[in-house]
Amino acid sequence: MPDQRARRLYFSVALLATLAGLPVALAANFDLPLKRTDLSDADMKRVADVTRPTTDFSKAEPYEAMQAGAATSIDPVTEDSFSHISANIPFEEEQNFRLGNALFKKLWVSAPSSTQASDGLGPLFNARSCMSCHVNDGRGKPPEGGVSTTSMFLRLARTPKTPDEEKAIADAETVNLPDPIYGHQLQDLAVPGLATEGRMKISYTEKPVTLSGGEVVSLRAPSYSVTDLAYGPLDPATTISPRVAPAMIGLGLIEAIAAADILAHADPDDRDGDGISGKAAIVRDHLTGQIALGRFGWKAQNATVRDQSADAFSNDIGISTPDRPDAHGDCTDAETKCRKMPTGVQKRLGNEEAPGPVLDLVTFYSANLAVPARRKASFADTLRGKQLFYQSGCASCHVPKFVTRRDTAEKAQSFQLIWPYSDFLLHDMGDGLSDGQQVGLASGREWRTPPLWGIGLTRTVSGHSFFLHDGRARNLTEAILWHGGEAEKARDAFSSLPKDDREALIRFLESL
């Protein structure tokens, strides 16, 4: 059976590579585990039993309120609910968490500066600190009534033009190609003496949708463009993709999920005929250089929390790390003045602006932000909403639960029953959510299923209720109604529910 699944995965990935215009040789480099090796047969049975989807909605499941297992935070609900340390972290490691927190909040400054351990910002950048985007470690939002786009930015990418570029994507050396002038990301801020790259412009068109019972919901369809480009036009082949910063909770536990358990939900050819064709994102771990399963980012372009952290340092703040050592960040060779600006590298501290220990501490902090406990998990109305969530087909992609690996590097994340409500796979979400931007094996219509844990605390933590990759949805109902493609059946099921049932489903989501 494992051999058959391995062959199926190989040919499925080969087909996907072909459809994406990539060489079939891409599949030959994939070597992902299809069976867990960290568990005994007895433990495998226990895991299968506890992660089996429930059919009893008369009461909460055992441990359901503890969304992150023993790591769950039971602190009172406040605006700091996403900023607590995982509850089972050993006391001796709390100092590393606090140090990582301080570095996460640290405001970087331009070089040269008297604060030499803090300079090196940019020269082009989107934010001065991690916390600038992830306010209270929560979700970002689009600019509303102002010009600031901090916590939201535009990814830039184009399709490959040469055999070498095609090979780089085929070998997972990169997930896509930058704009030749503006790089991977539009930088709307710059250090003194340097012009910013440009500005994001957003306009919305209201789109009415009629639900069962006659209720009309207005969806806002966004249109994105770039203005005030300082260094010439974008390449005609460059696509722009808006992204808001995601919430930071539970990242280490997501990394601790066995790759085989995520791959078990993949069905790229829809062999079971349910209309759900989730596929794995295949990337490289930037630390080891090895092929790995993508888990983080809106298109699952990063394999580890460390990868995600190094990527943000480089592209968002313009700070170099051992994993992304270019001290000029996303400045391209075409931006000659930017490439000549001073950097913050201090040789006595290391070869990067944020040396290894800094990246290690920020990674530790990011990996150990606790998931808050559920609220009202056993309430009758919540359970009714949960049943409707399952019956509508939402749980097909928003897979409720996993048990993490036993052999994790961090013991606090080992063998935990967690409830992220995601399969961490790529799904076609239809034309409405398409950004037209290919990222590795992800097409312009495909997105990683985002985890739902903590979603009900978005307004409390982040002060808003904007959802989806670009914050277009102003509430959870709008977010559901934007689902298309593989999620169209689930969306239509929600739309056809009586109003009381729709409200019950939303209350279930708000309990997460």
Short mmCIF file of C-alpha atoms in Angstrom, two decimals:
data_model
loop_
_atom_site.label_atom_id
_atom_site.label_comp_id
_atom_site.label_asym_id
_atom_site.label_seq_id
_atom_site.Cartn_x
_atom_site.Cartn_y
_atom_site.Cartn_z
CA MET A 1 0.00 0.00 0.00
CA PRO A 2 2.70 2.61 0.82
CA ASP A 3 4.42 1.81 -2.49
CA GLN A 4 1.15 2.37 -4.35
CA ARG A 5 0.60 5.69 -2.58
CA ALA A 6 4.17 6.72 -3.33
CA ARG A 7 3.67 5.99 -7.03
CA ARG A 8 0.35 7.85 -6.97
CA LEU A 9 2.00 10.87 -5.33
CA TYR A 10 4.84 10.79 -7.88
CA PHE A 11 2.55 10.71 -10.91
CA SER A 12 0.12 13.22 -9.41
CA VAL A 13 2.92 15.67 -8.78
CA ALA A 14 4.33 15.03 -12.25
CA LEU A 15 0.92 15.81 -13.73
CA LEU A 16 0.60 18.96 -11.64
CA ALA A 17 4.05 20.06 -12.74
CA THR A 18 3.07 19.56 -16.36
CA LEU A 19 -0.18 21.50 -15.95
CA ALA A 20 1.73 24.31 -14.30
CA GLY A 21 4.10 24.47 -17.25
CA LEU A 22 6.98 23.03 -15.25
CA PRO A 23 9.28 20.18 -16.28
CA VAL A 24 8.10 16.74 -15.17
CA ALA A 25 11.58 16.25 -13.68
CA LEU A 26 10.29 18.32 -10.79
CA ALA A 27 8.60 15.23 -9.38
CA ALA A 28 11.79 13.21 -9.38
CA ASN A 29 13.26 15.32 -6.58
CA PHE A 30 10.38 14.73 -4.20
CA ASP A 31 11.00 12.37 -1.32
CA LEU A 32 8.39 13.04 1.30
CA PRO A 33 7.40 10.50 3.97
CA LEU A 34 4.07 8.79 3.43
CA LYS A 35 4.08 6.91 6.75
CA ARG A 36 4.86 8.05 10.24
CA THR A 37 8.02 6.53 11.70
CA ASP A 38 7.83 8.20 15.12
CA LEU A 39 5.04 6.01 16.52
CA SER A 40 4.59 2.42 17.55
CA ASP A 41 1.74 0.42 16.05
CA ALA A 42 -0.24 0.92 19.25
CA ASP A 43 0.28 4.67 19.12
CA MET A 44 -0.66 4.74 15.45
CA LYS A 45 -4.00 3.17 16.36
CA ARG A 46 -4.51 5.66 19.20
CA VAL A 47 -3.80 8.56 16.86
CA ALA A 48 -6.16 7.20 14.20
CA ASP A 49 -8.92 6.80 16.79
CA VAL A 50 -8.55 10.26 18.35
CA THR A 51 -8.29 12.16 15.05
CA ARG A 52 -11.24 10.39 13.40
CA PRO A 53 -13.93 12.97 12.54
CA THR A 54 -16.68 12.99 15.11
CA THR A 55 -20.28 11.99 14.39
CA ASP A 56 -21.60 12.91 17.84
CA PHE A 57 -22.53 16.57 18.14
CA SER A 58 -24.48 16.24 21.38
CA LYS A 59 -21.45 17.19 23.47
CA ALA A 60 -17.94 18.54 23.11
CA GLU A 61 -15.23 16.02 22.26
CA PRO A 62 -12.66 15.12 24.93
CA TYR A 63 -10.03 17.88 25.23
CA GLU A 64 -11.69 19.90 22.47
CA ALA A 65 -11.49 23.15 24.41
CA MET A 66 -7.71 22.75 24.74
CA GLN A 67 -7.01 23.59 21.11
CA ALA A 68 -3.24 23.22 21.39
CA GLY A 69 -3.10 20.34 23.83
CA ALA A 70 -0.93 20.99 26.88
CA ALA A 71 0.45 24.10 25.18
CA THR A 72 -2.96 25.84 25.26
CA SER A 73 -3.16 29.18 27.03
CA ILE A 74 -5.94 29.47 29.62
CA ASP A 75 -5.19 33.11 30.41
CA PRO A 76 -8.17 35.52 30.48
CA VAL A 77 -9.27 36.84 27.10
CA THR A 78 -7.70 40.24 26.41
CA GLU A 79 -6.00 42.04 23.52
CA ASP A 80 -2.86 40.10 24.54
CA SER A 81 -4.48 36.69 24.07
CA PHE A 82 -2.14 35.82 21.18
CA SER A 83 1.00 36.92 23.01
CA HIS A 84 1.24 34.32 25.79
CA ILE A 85 3.92 31.64 25.99
CA SER A 86 2.84 28.05 25.41
CA ALA A 87 1.66 26.75 28.75
CA ASN A 88 3.95 23.71 28.85
CA ILE A 89 7.24 25.46 28.05
CA PRO A 90 9.85 24.61 30.73
CA PHE A 91 10.67 27.46 33.09
CA GLU A 92 14.30 27.53 31.98
CA GLU A 93 13.23 28.35 28.40
CA GLU A 94 11.00 31.28 29.33
CA GLN A 95 13.96 33.66 29.16
CA ASN A 96 14.51 32.78 25.49
CA PHE A 97 10.84 33.52 24.84
CA ARG A 98 11.13 36.94 26.49
CA LEU A 99 14.30 37.76 24.57
CA GLY A 100 12.65 36.67 21.34
CA ASN A 101 9.66 38.85 22.18
CA ALA A 102 11.94 41.87 22.68
CA LEU A 103 13.59 41.25 19.30
CA PHE A 104 10.17 40.74 17.67
CA LYS A 105 9.17 44.22 18.90
CA LYS A 106 12.53 45.82 18.16
CA LEU A 107 12.48 48.88 15.89
CA TRP A 108 15.36 48.67 13.41
CA VAL A 109 17.05 51.88 12.24
CA SER A 110 18.94 52.86 9.12
CA ALA A 111 22.71 52.47 8.90
CA PRO A 112 25.03 53.89 9.99
CA SER A 113 23.74 54.47 13.50
CA SER A 114 25.13 54.77 17.01
CA THR A 115 22.89 51.82 17.97
CA GLN A 116 24.97 49.43 15.94
CA ALA A 117 23.15 46.28 17.05
CA SER A 118 19.92 47.74 15.69
CA ASP A 119 20.92 49.31 12.38
CA GLY A 120 20.62 47.93 8.88
CA LEU A 121 16.97 48.72 8.19
CA GLY A 122 16.07 48.39 4.50
CA PRO A 123 17.33 50.25 2.59
CA LEU A 124 13.86 49.57 1.13
CA PHE A 125 11.31 48.07 3.50
CA ASN A 126 7.67 47.67 4.49
CA ALA A 127 8.01 47.74 8.28
CA ARG A 128 10.55 48.57 10.99
CA SER A 129 9.72 45.61 13.23
CA CYS A 130 7.93 42.28 13.20
CA MET A 131 5.33 43.67 15.58
CA SER A 132 4.55 46.50 13.14
CA CYS A 133 2.78 43.97 10.92
CA HIS A 134 1.70 41.46 13.57
CA VAL A 135 0.18 43.90 16.07
CA ASN A 136 -0.40 41.99 19.32
CA ASP A 137 0.85 38.94 17.36
CA GLY A 138 -2.42 39.04 15.47
CA ARG A 139 -3.79 39.41 11.97
CA GLY A 140 -3.00 42.33 9.65
CA LYS A 141 -5.55 44.36 7.71
CA PRO A 142 -5.87 46.49 4.59
CA PRO A 143 -5.61 50.26 4.97
CA GLU A 144 -8.97 51.70 5.88
CA GLY A 145 -9.42 55.45 5.65
CA GLY A 146 -5.67 56.17 5.54
CA VAL A 147 -2.54 55.78 3.46
CA SER A 148 -0.60 53.40 5.72
CA THR A 149 -0.36 49.85 4.42
CA THR A 150 1.69 48.47 7.31
CA SER A 151 0.56 44.86 7.93
CA MET A 152 -0.34 44.52 4.23
CA PHE A 153 1.93 44.46 1.18
CA LEU A 154 2.13 43.40 -2.45
CA ARG A 155 4.04 40.31 -3.54
CA LEU A 156 5.59 40.64 -6.99
CA ALA A 157 6.32 37.68 -9.24
CA ARG A 158 6.49 36.75 -12.87
CA THR A 159 6.52 33.50 -14.79
CA PRO A 160 9.87 32.04 -15.93
CA LYS A 161 11.24 33.25 -19.24
CA THR A 162 14.35 31.11 -19.72
CA PRO A 163 15.28 27.43 -19.33
CA ASP A 164 17.45 28.31 -16.34
CA GLU A 165 14.53 30.05 -14.65
CA GLU A 166 12.26 27.11 -15.38
CA LYS A 167 14.85 24.76 -13.90
CA ALA A 168 15.15 26.88 -10.75
CA ILE A 169 11.43 26.46 -10.10
CA ALA A 170 11.47 22.82 -11.17
CA ASP A 171 14.25 22.08 -8.66
CA ALA A 172 12.42 24.07 -5.96
CA GLU A 173 15.40 26.42 -5.74
CA THR A 174 12.86 29.25 -5.85
CA VAL A 175 9.09 29.41 -5.82
CA ASN A 176 8.85 32.12 -8.50
CA LEU A 177 10.80 34.91 -10.16
CA PRO A 178 11.04 38.54 -9.00
CA ASP A 179 10.26 41.62 -11.00
CA PRO A 180 13.61 42.62 -12.61
CA ILE A 181 13.47 46.10 -11.03
CA TYR A 182 11.30 45.87 -7.93
CA GLY A 183 12.14 42.37 -6.74
CA HIS A 184 9.86 40.06 -4.77
CA GLN A 185 7.87 42.69 -2.89
CA LEU A 186 6.80 46.29 -3.40
CA GLN A 187 8.56 48.36 -0.74
CA ASP A 188 6.57 51.46 0.19
CA LEU A 189 9.12 52.77 2.72
CA ALA A 190 12.80 53.69 2.42
CA VAL A 191 15.68 54.99 4.50
CA PRO A 192 16.56 58.72 4.28
CA GLY A 193 18.05 59.68 0.91
CA LEU A 194 16.34 56.89 -1.01
CA ALA A 195 13.03 56.97 -2.88
CA THR A 196 10.36 54.44 -1.99
CA GLU A 197 9.45 52.00 -4.74
CA GLY A 198 5.79 52.92 -5.03
CA ARG A 199 2.36 52.76 -3.43
CA MET A 200 -0.38 50.19 -3.34
CA LYS A 201 -3.75 51.42 -4.59
CA ILE A 202 -6.97 49.59 -3.71
CA SER A 203 -10.48 50.21 -4.96
CA TYR A 204 -13.59 48.20 -4.14
CA THR A 205 -16.76 47.34 -6.02
CA GLU A 206 -19.73 46.15 -3.99
CA LYS A 207 -21.23 42.85 -5.11
CA PRO A 208 -24.61 41.79 -3.62
CA VAL A 209 -25.25 38.12 -2.78
CA THR A 210 -28.71 36.87 -1.80
CA LEU A 211 -28.88 34.14 0.84
CA SER A 212 -31.63 31.75 1.84
CA GLY A 213 -34.57 33.64 3.31
CA GLY A 214 -33.88 36.74 1.24
CA GLU A 215 -31.01 38.21 3.27
CA VAL A 216 -28.66 40.21 1.04
CA VAL A 217 -24.95 40.41 1.85
CA SER A 218 -22.69 42.83 0.00
CA LEU A 219 -19.21 41.56 -0.84
CA ARG A 220 -16.51 44.05 -1.73
CA ALA A 221 -14.48 42.98 -4.75
CA PRO A 222 -11.04 44.60 -4.64
CA SER A 223 -8.94 45.90 -7.51
CA TYR A 224 -5.20 46.42 -6.98
CA SER A 225 -2.69 48.59 -8.77
CA VAL A 226 0.62 50.33 -8.10
CA THR A 227 1.16 54.09 -8.28
CA ASP A 228 4.13 56.44 -7.96
CA LEU A 229 6.67 53.92 -9.23
CA ALA A 230 10.07 55.50 -8.68
CA TYR A 231 12.32 53.26 -10.75
CA GLY A 232 10.38 52.66 -13.95
CA PRO A 233 7.45 50.42 -14.89
CA LEU A 234 6.85 46.91 -13.65
CA ASP A 235 7.73 44.13 -16.06
CA PRO A 236 4.67 43.35 -18.21
CA ALA A 237 4.81 39.75 -16.96
CA THR A 238 4.85 40.74 -13.28
CA THR A 239 1.78 39.92 -11.22
CA ILE A 240 0.85 41.65 -7.98
CA SER A 241 -0.62 39.77 -5.05
CA PRO A 242 -1.86 41.47 -1.86
CA ARG A 243 -1.13 39.76 1.45
CA VAL A 244 -2.04 40.66 5.02
CA ALA A 245 0.07 39.44 7.92
CA PRO A 246 -1.38 36.24 9.46
CA ALA A 247 -1.80 35.60 13.18
CA MET A 248 1.28 34.15 14.89
CA ILE A 249 -0.24 31.56 17.23
CA GLY A 250 0.47 27.82 17.13
CA LEU A 251 3.22 27.94 14.50
CA GLY A 252 5.54 25.50 16.25
CA LEU A 253 2.74 22.97 16.60
CA ILE A 254 1.96 23.26 12.89
CA GLU A 255 5.59 22.50 12.13
CA ALA A 256 5.35 19.52 14.50
CA ILE A 257 2.55 17.85 12.52
CA ALA A 258 3.90 14.76 10.76
CA ALA A 259 4.25 15.38 7.02
CA ALA A 260 2.67 11.98 6.38
CA ASP A 261 -0.49 13.04 8.21
CA ILE A 262 -0.84 16.14 6.04
CA LEU A 263 -0.10 14.18 2.87
CA ALA A 264 -2.76 11.64 3.87
CA HIS A 265 -5.38 14.31 3.14
CA ALA A 266 -3.94 15.18 -0.28
CA ASP A 267 -6.03 14.09 -3.26
CA PRO A 268 -4.72 16.10 -6.22
CA ASP A 269 -6.62 13.99 -8.78
CA ASP A 270 -9.85 13.94 -6.72
CA ARG A 271 -9.91 10.16 -6.85
CA ASP A 272 -12.71 10.00 -4.31
CA GLY A 273 -14.89 12.29 -6.43
CA ASP A 274 -15.83 14.68 -3.64
CA GLY A 275 -14.69 17.76 -5.56
CA ILE A 276 -11.84 18.45 -3.11
CA SER A 277 -8.38 18.19 -4.69
CA GLY A 278 -5.93 19.37 -2.06
CA LYS A 279 -2.29 19.08 -3.02
CA ALA A 280 0.95 19.48 -1.14
CA ALA A 281 3.24 22.47 -1.54
CA ILE A 282 6.77 21.28 -2.22
CA VAL A 283 9.56 23.69 -1.26
CA ARG A 284 13.09 23.71 0.12
CA ASP A 285 14.07 24.15 3.71
CA HIS A 286 16.40 27.16 3.44
CA LEU A 287 18.54 25.99 6.36
CA THR A 288 19.18 22.44 5.16
CA GLY A 289 18.55 22.84 1.44
CA GLN A 290 16.42 19.69 1.52
CA ILE A 291 13.05 19.19 -0.16
CA ALA A 292 10.30 19.72 2.39
CA LEU A 293 6.56 20.15 2.77
CA GLY A 294 5.43 23.78 2.62
CA ARG A 295 3.28 24.73 5.61
CA PHE A 296 3.58 28.51 6.18
CA GLY A 297 2.53 31.54 4.20
CA TRP A 298 -0.64 32.13 2.23
CA LYS A 299 0.57 29.76 -0.49
CA ALA A 300 2.56 27.47 1.82
CA GLN A 301 5.83 28.74 0.37
CA ASN A 302 7.88 28.14 3.54
CA ALA A 303 8.58 24.83 5.25
CA THR A 304 9.50 25.97 8.76
CA VAL A 305 8.93 28.74 11.27
CA ARG A 306 12.60 29.66 10.80
CA ASP A 307 12.10 29.97 7.03
CA GLN A 308 9.08 32.18 7.57
CA SER A 309 10.99 34.37 10.05
CA ALA A 310 14.06 34.77 7.81
CA ASP A 311 11.84 35.58 4.84
CA ALA A 312 10.08 38.33 6.82
CA PHE A 313 13.37 39.78 8.06
CA SER A 314 14.67 40.00 4.50
CA ASN A 315 11.62 41.07 2.50
CA ASP A 316 9.61 43.04 5.05
CA ILE A 317 12.35 44.81 7.06
CA GLY A 318 15.45 44.48 4.87
CA ILE A 319 17.50 42.78 7.59
CA SER A 320 19.93 40.01 6.69
CA THR A 321 20.18 36.71 8.58
CA PRO A 322 22.34 33.60 8.12
CA ASP A 323 19.52 32.07 6.06
CA ARG A 324 19.00 35.22 3.93
CA PRO A 325 22.43 36.90 4.00
CA ASP A 326 21.93 39.77 1.53
CA ALA A 327 22.18 42.90 3.70
CA HIS A 328 20.39 44.97 1.06
CA GLY A 329 17.22 42.92 1.41
CA ASP A 330 14.98 43.00 -1.63
CA CYS A 331 16.96 45.71 -3.46
CA THR A 332 17.70 44.50 -6.99
CA ASP A 333 20.75 45.18 -9.13
CA ALA A 334 18.61 47.60 -11.14
CA GLU A 335 18.17 49.73 -8.03
CA THR A 336 21.78 50.84 -8.07
CA LYS A 337 21.51 53.56 -5.42
CA CYS A 338 19.87 51.12 -3.03
CA ARG A 339 22.66 48.58 -3.55
CA LYS A 340 25.25 51.24 -2.66
CA MET A 341 23.61 52.28 0.61
CA PRO A 342 25.45 51.36 3.85
CA THR A 343 24.41 48.21 5.68
CA GLY A 344 24.21 47.33 9.35
CA VAL A 345 26.63 44.41 9.26
CA GLN A 346 29.01 44.62 12.25
CA LYS A 347 31.82 42.14 11.73
CA ARG A 348 32.43 41.79 15.45
CA LEU A 349 28.84 40.57 15.80
CA GLY A 350 28.72 38.39 12.70
CA ASN A 351 28.34 38.49 8.95
CA GLU A 352 24.68 39.51 9.02
CA GLU A 353 22.63 42.35 10.46
CA ALA A 354 20.65 39.86 12.53
CA PRO A 355 23.21 37.15 13.39
CA GLY A 356 22.31 33.56 14.14
CA PRO A 357 21.34 34.05 17.81
CA VAL A 358 18.86 36.80 16.84
CA LEU A 359 17.16 34.61 14.24
CA ASP A 360 17.16 31.69 16.70
CA LEU A 361 15.43 33.73 19.41
CA VAL A 362 12.82 35.25 17.08
CA THR A 363 12.13 31.78 15.70
CA PHE A 364 11.75 30.36 19.23
CA TYR A 365 9.36 33.15 20.16
CA SER A 366 7.32 32.70 16.98
CA ALA A 367 7.15 28.93 17.43
CA ASN A 368 5.93 29.10 21.02
CA LEU A 369 3.13 31.67 20.99
CA ALA A 370 0.23 29.88 22.63
CA VAL A 371 -3.15 29.14 21.11
CA PRO A 372 -5.94 30.35 23.44
CA ALA A 373 -8.45 27.89 24.87
CA ARG A 374 -11.86 27.58 23.24
CA ARG A 375 -14.82 29.50 24.59
CA LYS A 376 -18.30 27.93 24.87
CA ALA A 377 -17.14 24.68 23.25
CA SER A 378 -19.86 22.68 25.03
CA PHE A 379 -22.73 25.18 24.55
CA ALA A 380 -25.68 23.77 22.66
CA ASP A 381 -25.64 26.55 20.05
CA THR A 382 -21.91 26.07 19.45
CA LEU A 383 -22.38 22.33 19.00
CA ARG A 384 -25.22 22.95 16.55
CA GLY A 385 -22.93 25.23 14.57
CA LYS A 386 -20.19 22.62 14.66
CA GLN A 387 -22.56 20.02 13.22
CA LEU A 388 -23.53 22.39 10.42
CA PHE A 389 -19.82 23.11 9.77
CA TYR A 390 -19.28 19.38 9.21
CA GLN A 391 -22.49 18.84 7.25
CA SER A 392 -21.77 21.76 4.94
CA GLY A 393 -18.43 20.20 3.98
CA CYS A 394 -16.20 22.82 5.63
CA ALA A 395 -14.27 20.14 7.54
CA SER A 396 -13.11 18.57 4.26
CA CYS A 397 -10.39 21.24 3.99
CA HIS A 398 -10.49 22.73 7.48
CA VAL A 399 -9.49 19.38 9.00
CA PRO A 400 -10.19 19.68 12.73
CA LYS A 401 -7.39 17.80 14.48
CA PHE A 402 -3.96 16.21 14.36
CA VAL A 403 -1.57 14.60 16.81
CA THR A 404 1.95 16.02 16.56
CA ARG A 405 5.11 13.94 16.21
CA ARG A 406 6.73 12.28 19.20
CA ASP A 407 10.25 13.15 17.99
CA THR A 408 9.97 16.94 17.94
CA ALA A 409 13.02 19.00 18.84
CA GLU A 410 10.90 20.94 21.34
CA LYS A 411 9.47 18.51 23.87
CA ALA A 412 6.61 20.90 24.63
CA GLN A 413 5.27 20.27 21.11
CA SER A 414 5.63 16.50 21.22
CA PHE A 415 2.61 14.17 20.88
CA GLN A 416 -0.04 16.85 21.39
CA LEU A 417 -3.64 16.57 20.24
CA ILE A 418 -4.23 19.89 18.46
CA TRP A 419 -7.23 21.43 16.70
CA PRO A 420 -5.98 23.85 13.99
CA TYR A 421 -8.88 23.28 11.56
CA SER A 422 -6.70 23.11 8.45
CA ASP A 423 -5.26 20.46 6.16
CA PHE A 424 -2.34 22.81 5.24
CA LEU A 425 -2.77 21.85 1.58
CA LEU A 426 -3.25 23.97 -1.52
CA HIS A 427 -6.77 24.28 -2.91
CA ASP A 428 -8.29 25.93 -5.96
CA MET A 429 -10.48 28.67 -4.50
CA GLY A 430 -11.99 29.86 -7.75
CA ASP A 431 -11.77 32.97 -9.89
CA GLY A 432 -13.06 35.29 -7.18
CA LEU A 433 -10.02 34.79 -4.96
CA SER A 434 -7.49 34.28 -7.76
CA ASP A 435 -4.45 36.55 -7.72
CA GLY A 436 -2.97 35.12 -10.93
CA GLN A 437 0.38 34.54 -9.20
CA GLN A 438 2.13 31.18 -9.32
CA VAL A 439 4.11 30.25 -6.22
CA GLY A 440 5.92 26.95 -6.69
CA LEU A 441 3.24 24.36 -7.41
CA ALA A 442 0.49 26.76 -6.33
CA SER A 443 -1.33 28.31 -9.25
CA GLY A 444 -2.90 31.75 -9.23
CA ARG A 445 -6.18 30.22 -8.04
CA GLU A 446 -4.71 28.13 -5.25
CA TRP A 447 -4.21 28.98 -1.58
CA ARG A 448 -3.18 27.09 1.53
CA THR A 449 -6.09 26.32 3.85
CA PRO A 450 -5.54 28.76 6.73
CA PRO A 451 -5.90 27.40 10.27
CA LEU A 452 -9.00 28.64 12.08
CA TRP A 453 -7.89 28.37 15.69
CA GLY A 454 -8.08 31.77 17.37
CA ILE A 455 -10.21 33.24 14.57
CA GLY A 456 -12.98 34.16 17.00
CA LEU A 457 -10.62 36.47 18.90
CA THR A 458 -9.57 38.53 15.87
CA ARG A 459 -11.50 41.65 16.86
CA THR A 460 -10.37 41.39 20.49
CA VAL A 461 -6.68 41.02 19.58
CA SER A 462 -6.36 42.95 16.33
CA GLY A 463 -9.18 45.45 16.66
CA HIS A 464 -10.87 44.49 13.39
CA SER A 465 -12.66 41.63 11.69
CA PHE A 466 -11.10 41.60 8.21
CA PHE A 467 -10.43 38.13 6.79
CA LEU A 468 -8.94 36.28 3.80
CA HIS A 469 -5.49 36.82 2.30
CA ASP A 470 -6.16 40.47 1.49
CA GLY A 471 -8.67 41.38 4.19
CA ARG A 472 -11.47 41.96 1.68
CA ALA A 473 -14.00 40.13 3.88
CA ARG A 474 -15.34 42.38 6.65
CA ASN A 475 -16.69 39.49 8.71
CA LEU A 476 -16.80 35.70 8.74
CA THR A 477 -19.99 35.50 6.66
CA GLU A 478 -18.35 37.45 3.85
CA ALA A 479 -15.24 35.28 4.12
CA ILE A 480 -17.32 32.13 3.59
CA LEU A 481 -19.22 33.66 0.67
CA TRP A 482 -15.95 34.42 -1.14
CA HIS A 483 -15.12 30.70 -1.22
CA GLY A 484 -15.26 29.21 -4.71
CA GLY A 485 -13.63 26.45 -6.72
CA GLU A 486 -13.22 23.39 -4.54
CA ALA A 487 -15.08 25.18 -1.73
CA GLU A 488 -18.07 26.14 -3.86
CA LYS A 489 -20.26 23.31 -2.58
CA ALA A 490 -19.54 24.22 1.04
CA ARG A 491 -20.24 27.89 0.31
CA ASP A 492 -23.54 27.06 -1.38
CA ALA A 493 -24.49 24.79 1.51
CA PHE A 494 -23.91 27.67 3.92
CA SER A 495 -25.86 30.08 1.70
CA SER A 496 -28.86 27.76 1.60
CA LEU A 497 -29.08 27.33 5.38
CA PRO A 498 -31.84 29.11 7.26
CA LYS A 499 -30.62 32.31 8.90
CA ASP A 500 -30.64 30.81 12.40
CA ASP A 501 -28.42 27.95 11.22
CA ARG A 502 -26.02 30.32 9.47
CA GLU A 503 -25.71 32.29 12.69
CA ALA A 504 -25.08 29.09 14.65
CA LEU A 505 -22.26 28.13 12.27
CA ILE A 506 -20.71 31.58 12.68
CA ARG A 507 -20.97 31.29 16.48
CA PHE A 508 -19.09 27.98 16.25
CA LEU A 509 -16.30 29.72 14.32
CA GLU A 510 -16.28 32.51 16.91
CA SER A 511 -15.71 29.91 19.62
CA LEU A 512 -12.43 28.78 18.04
#
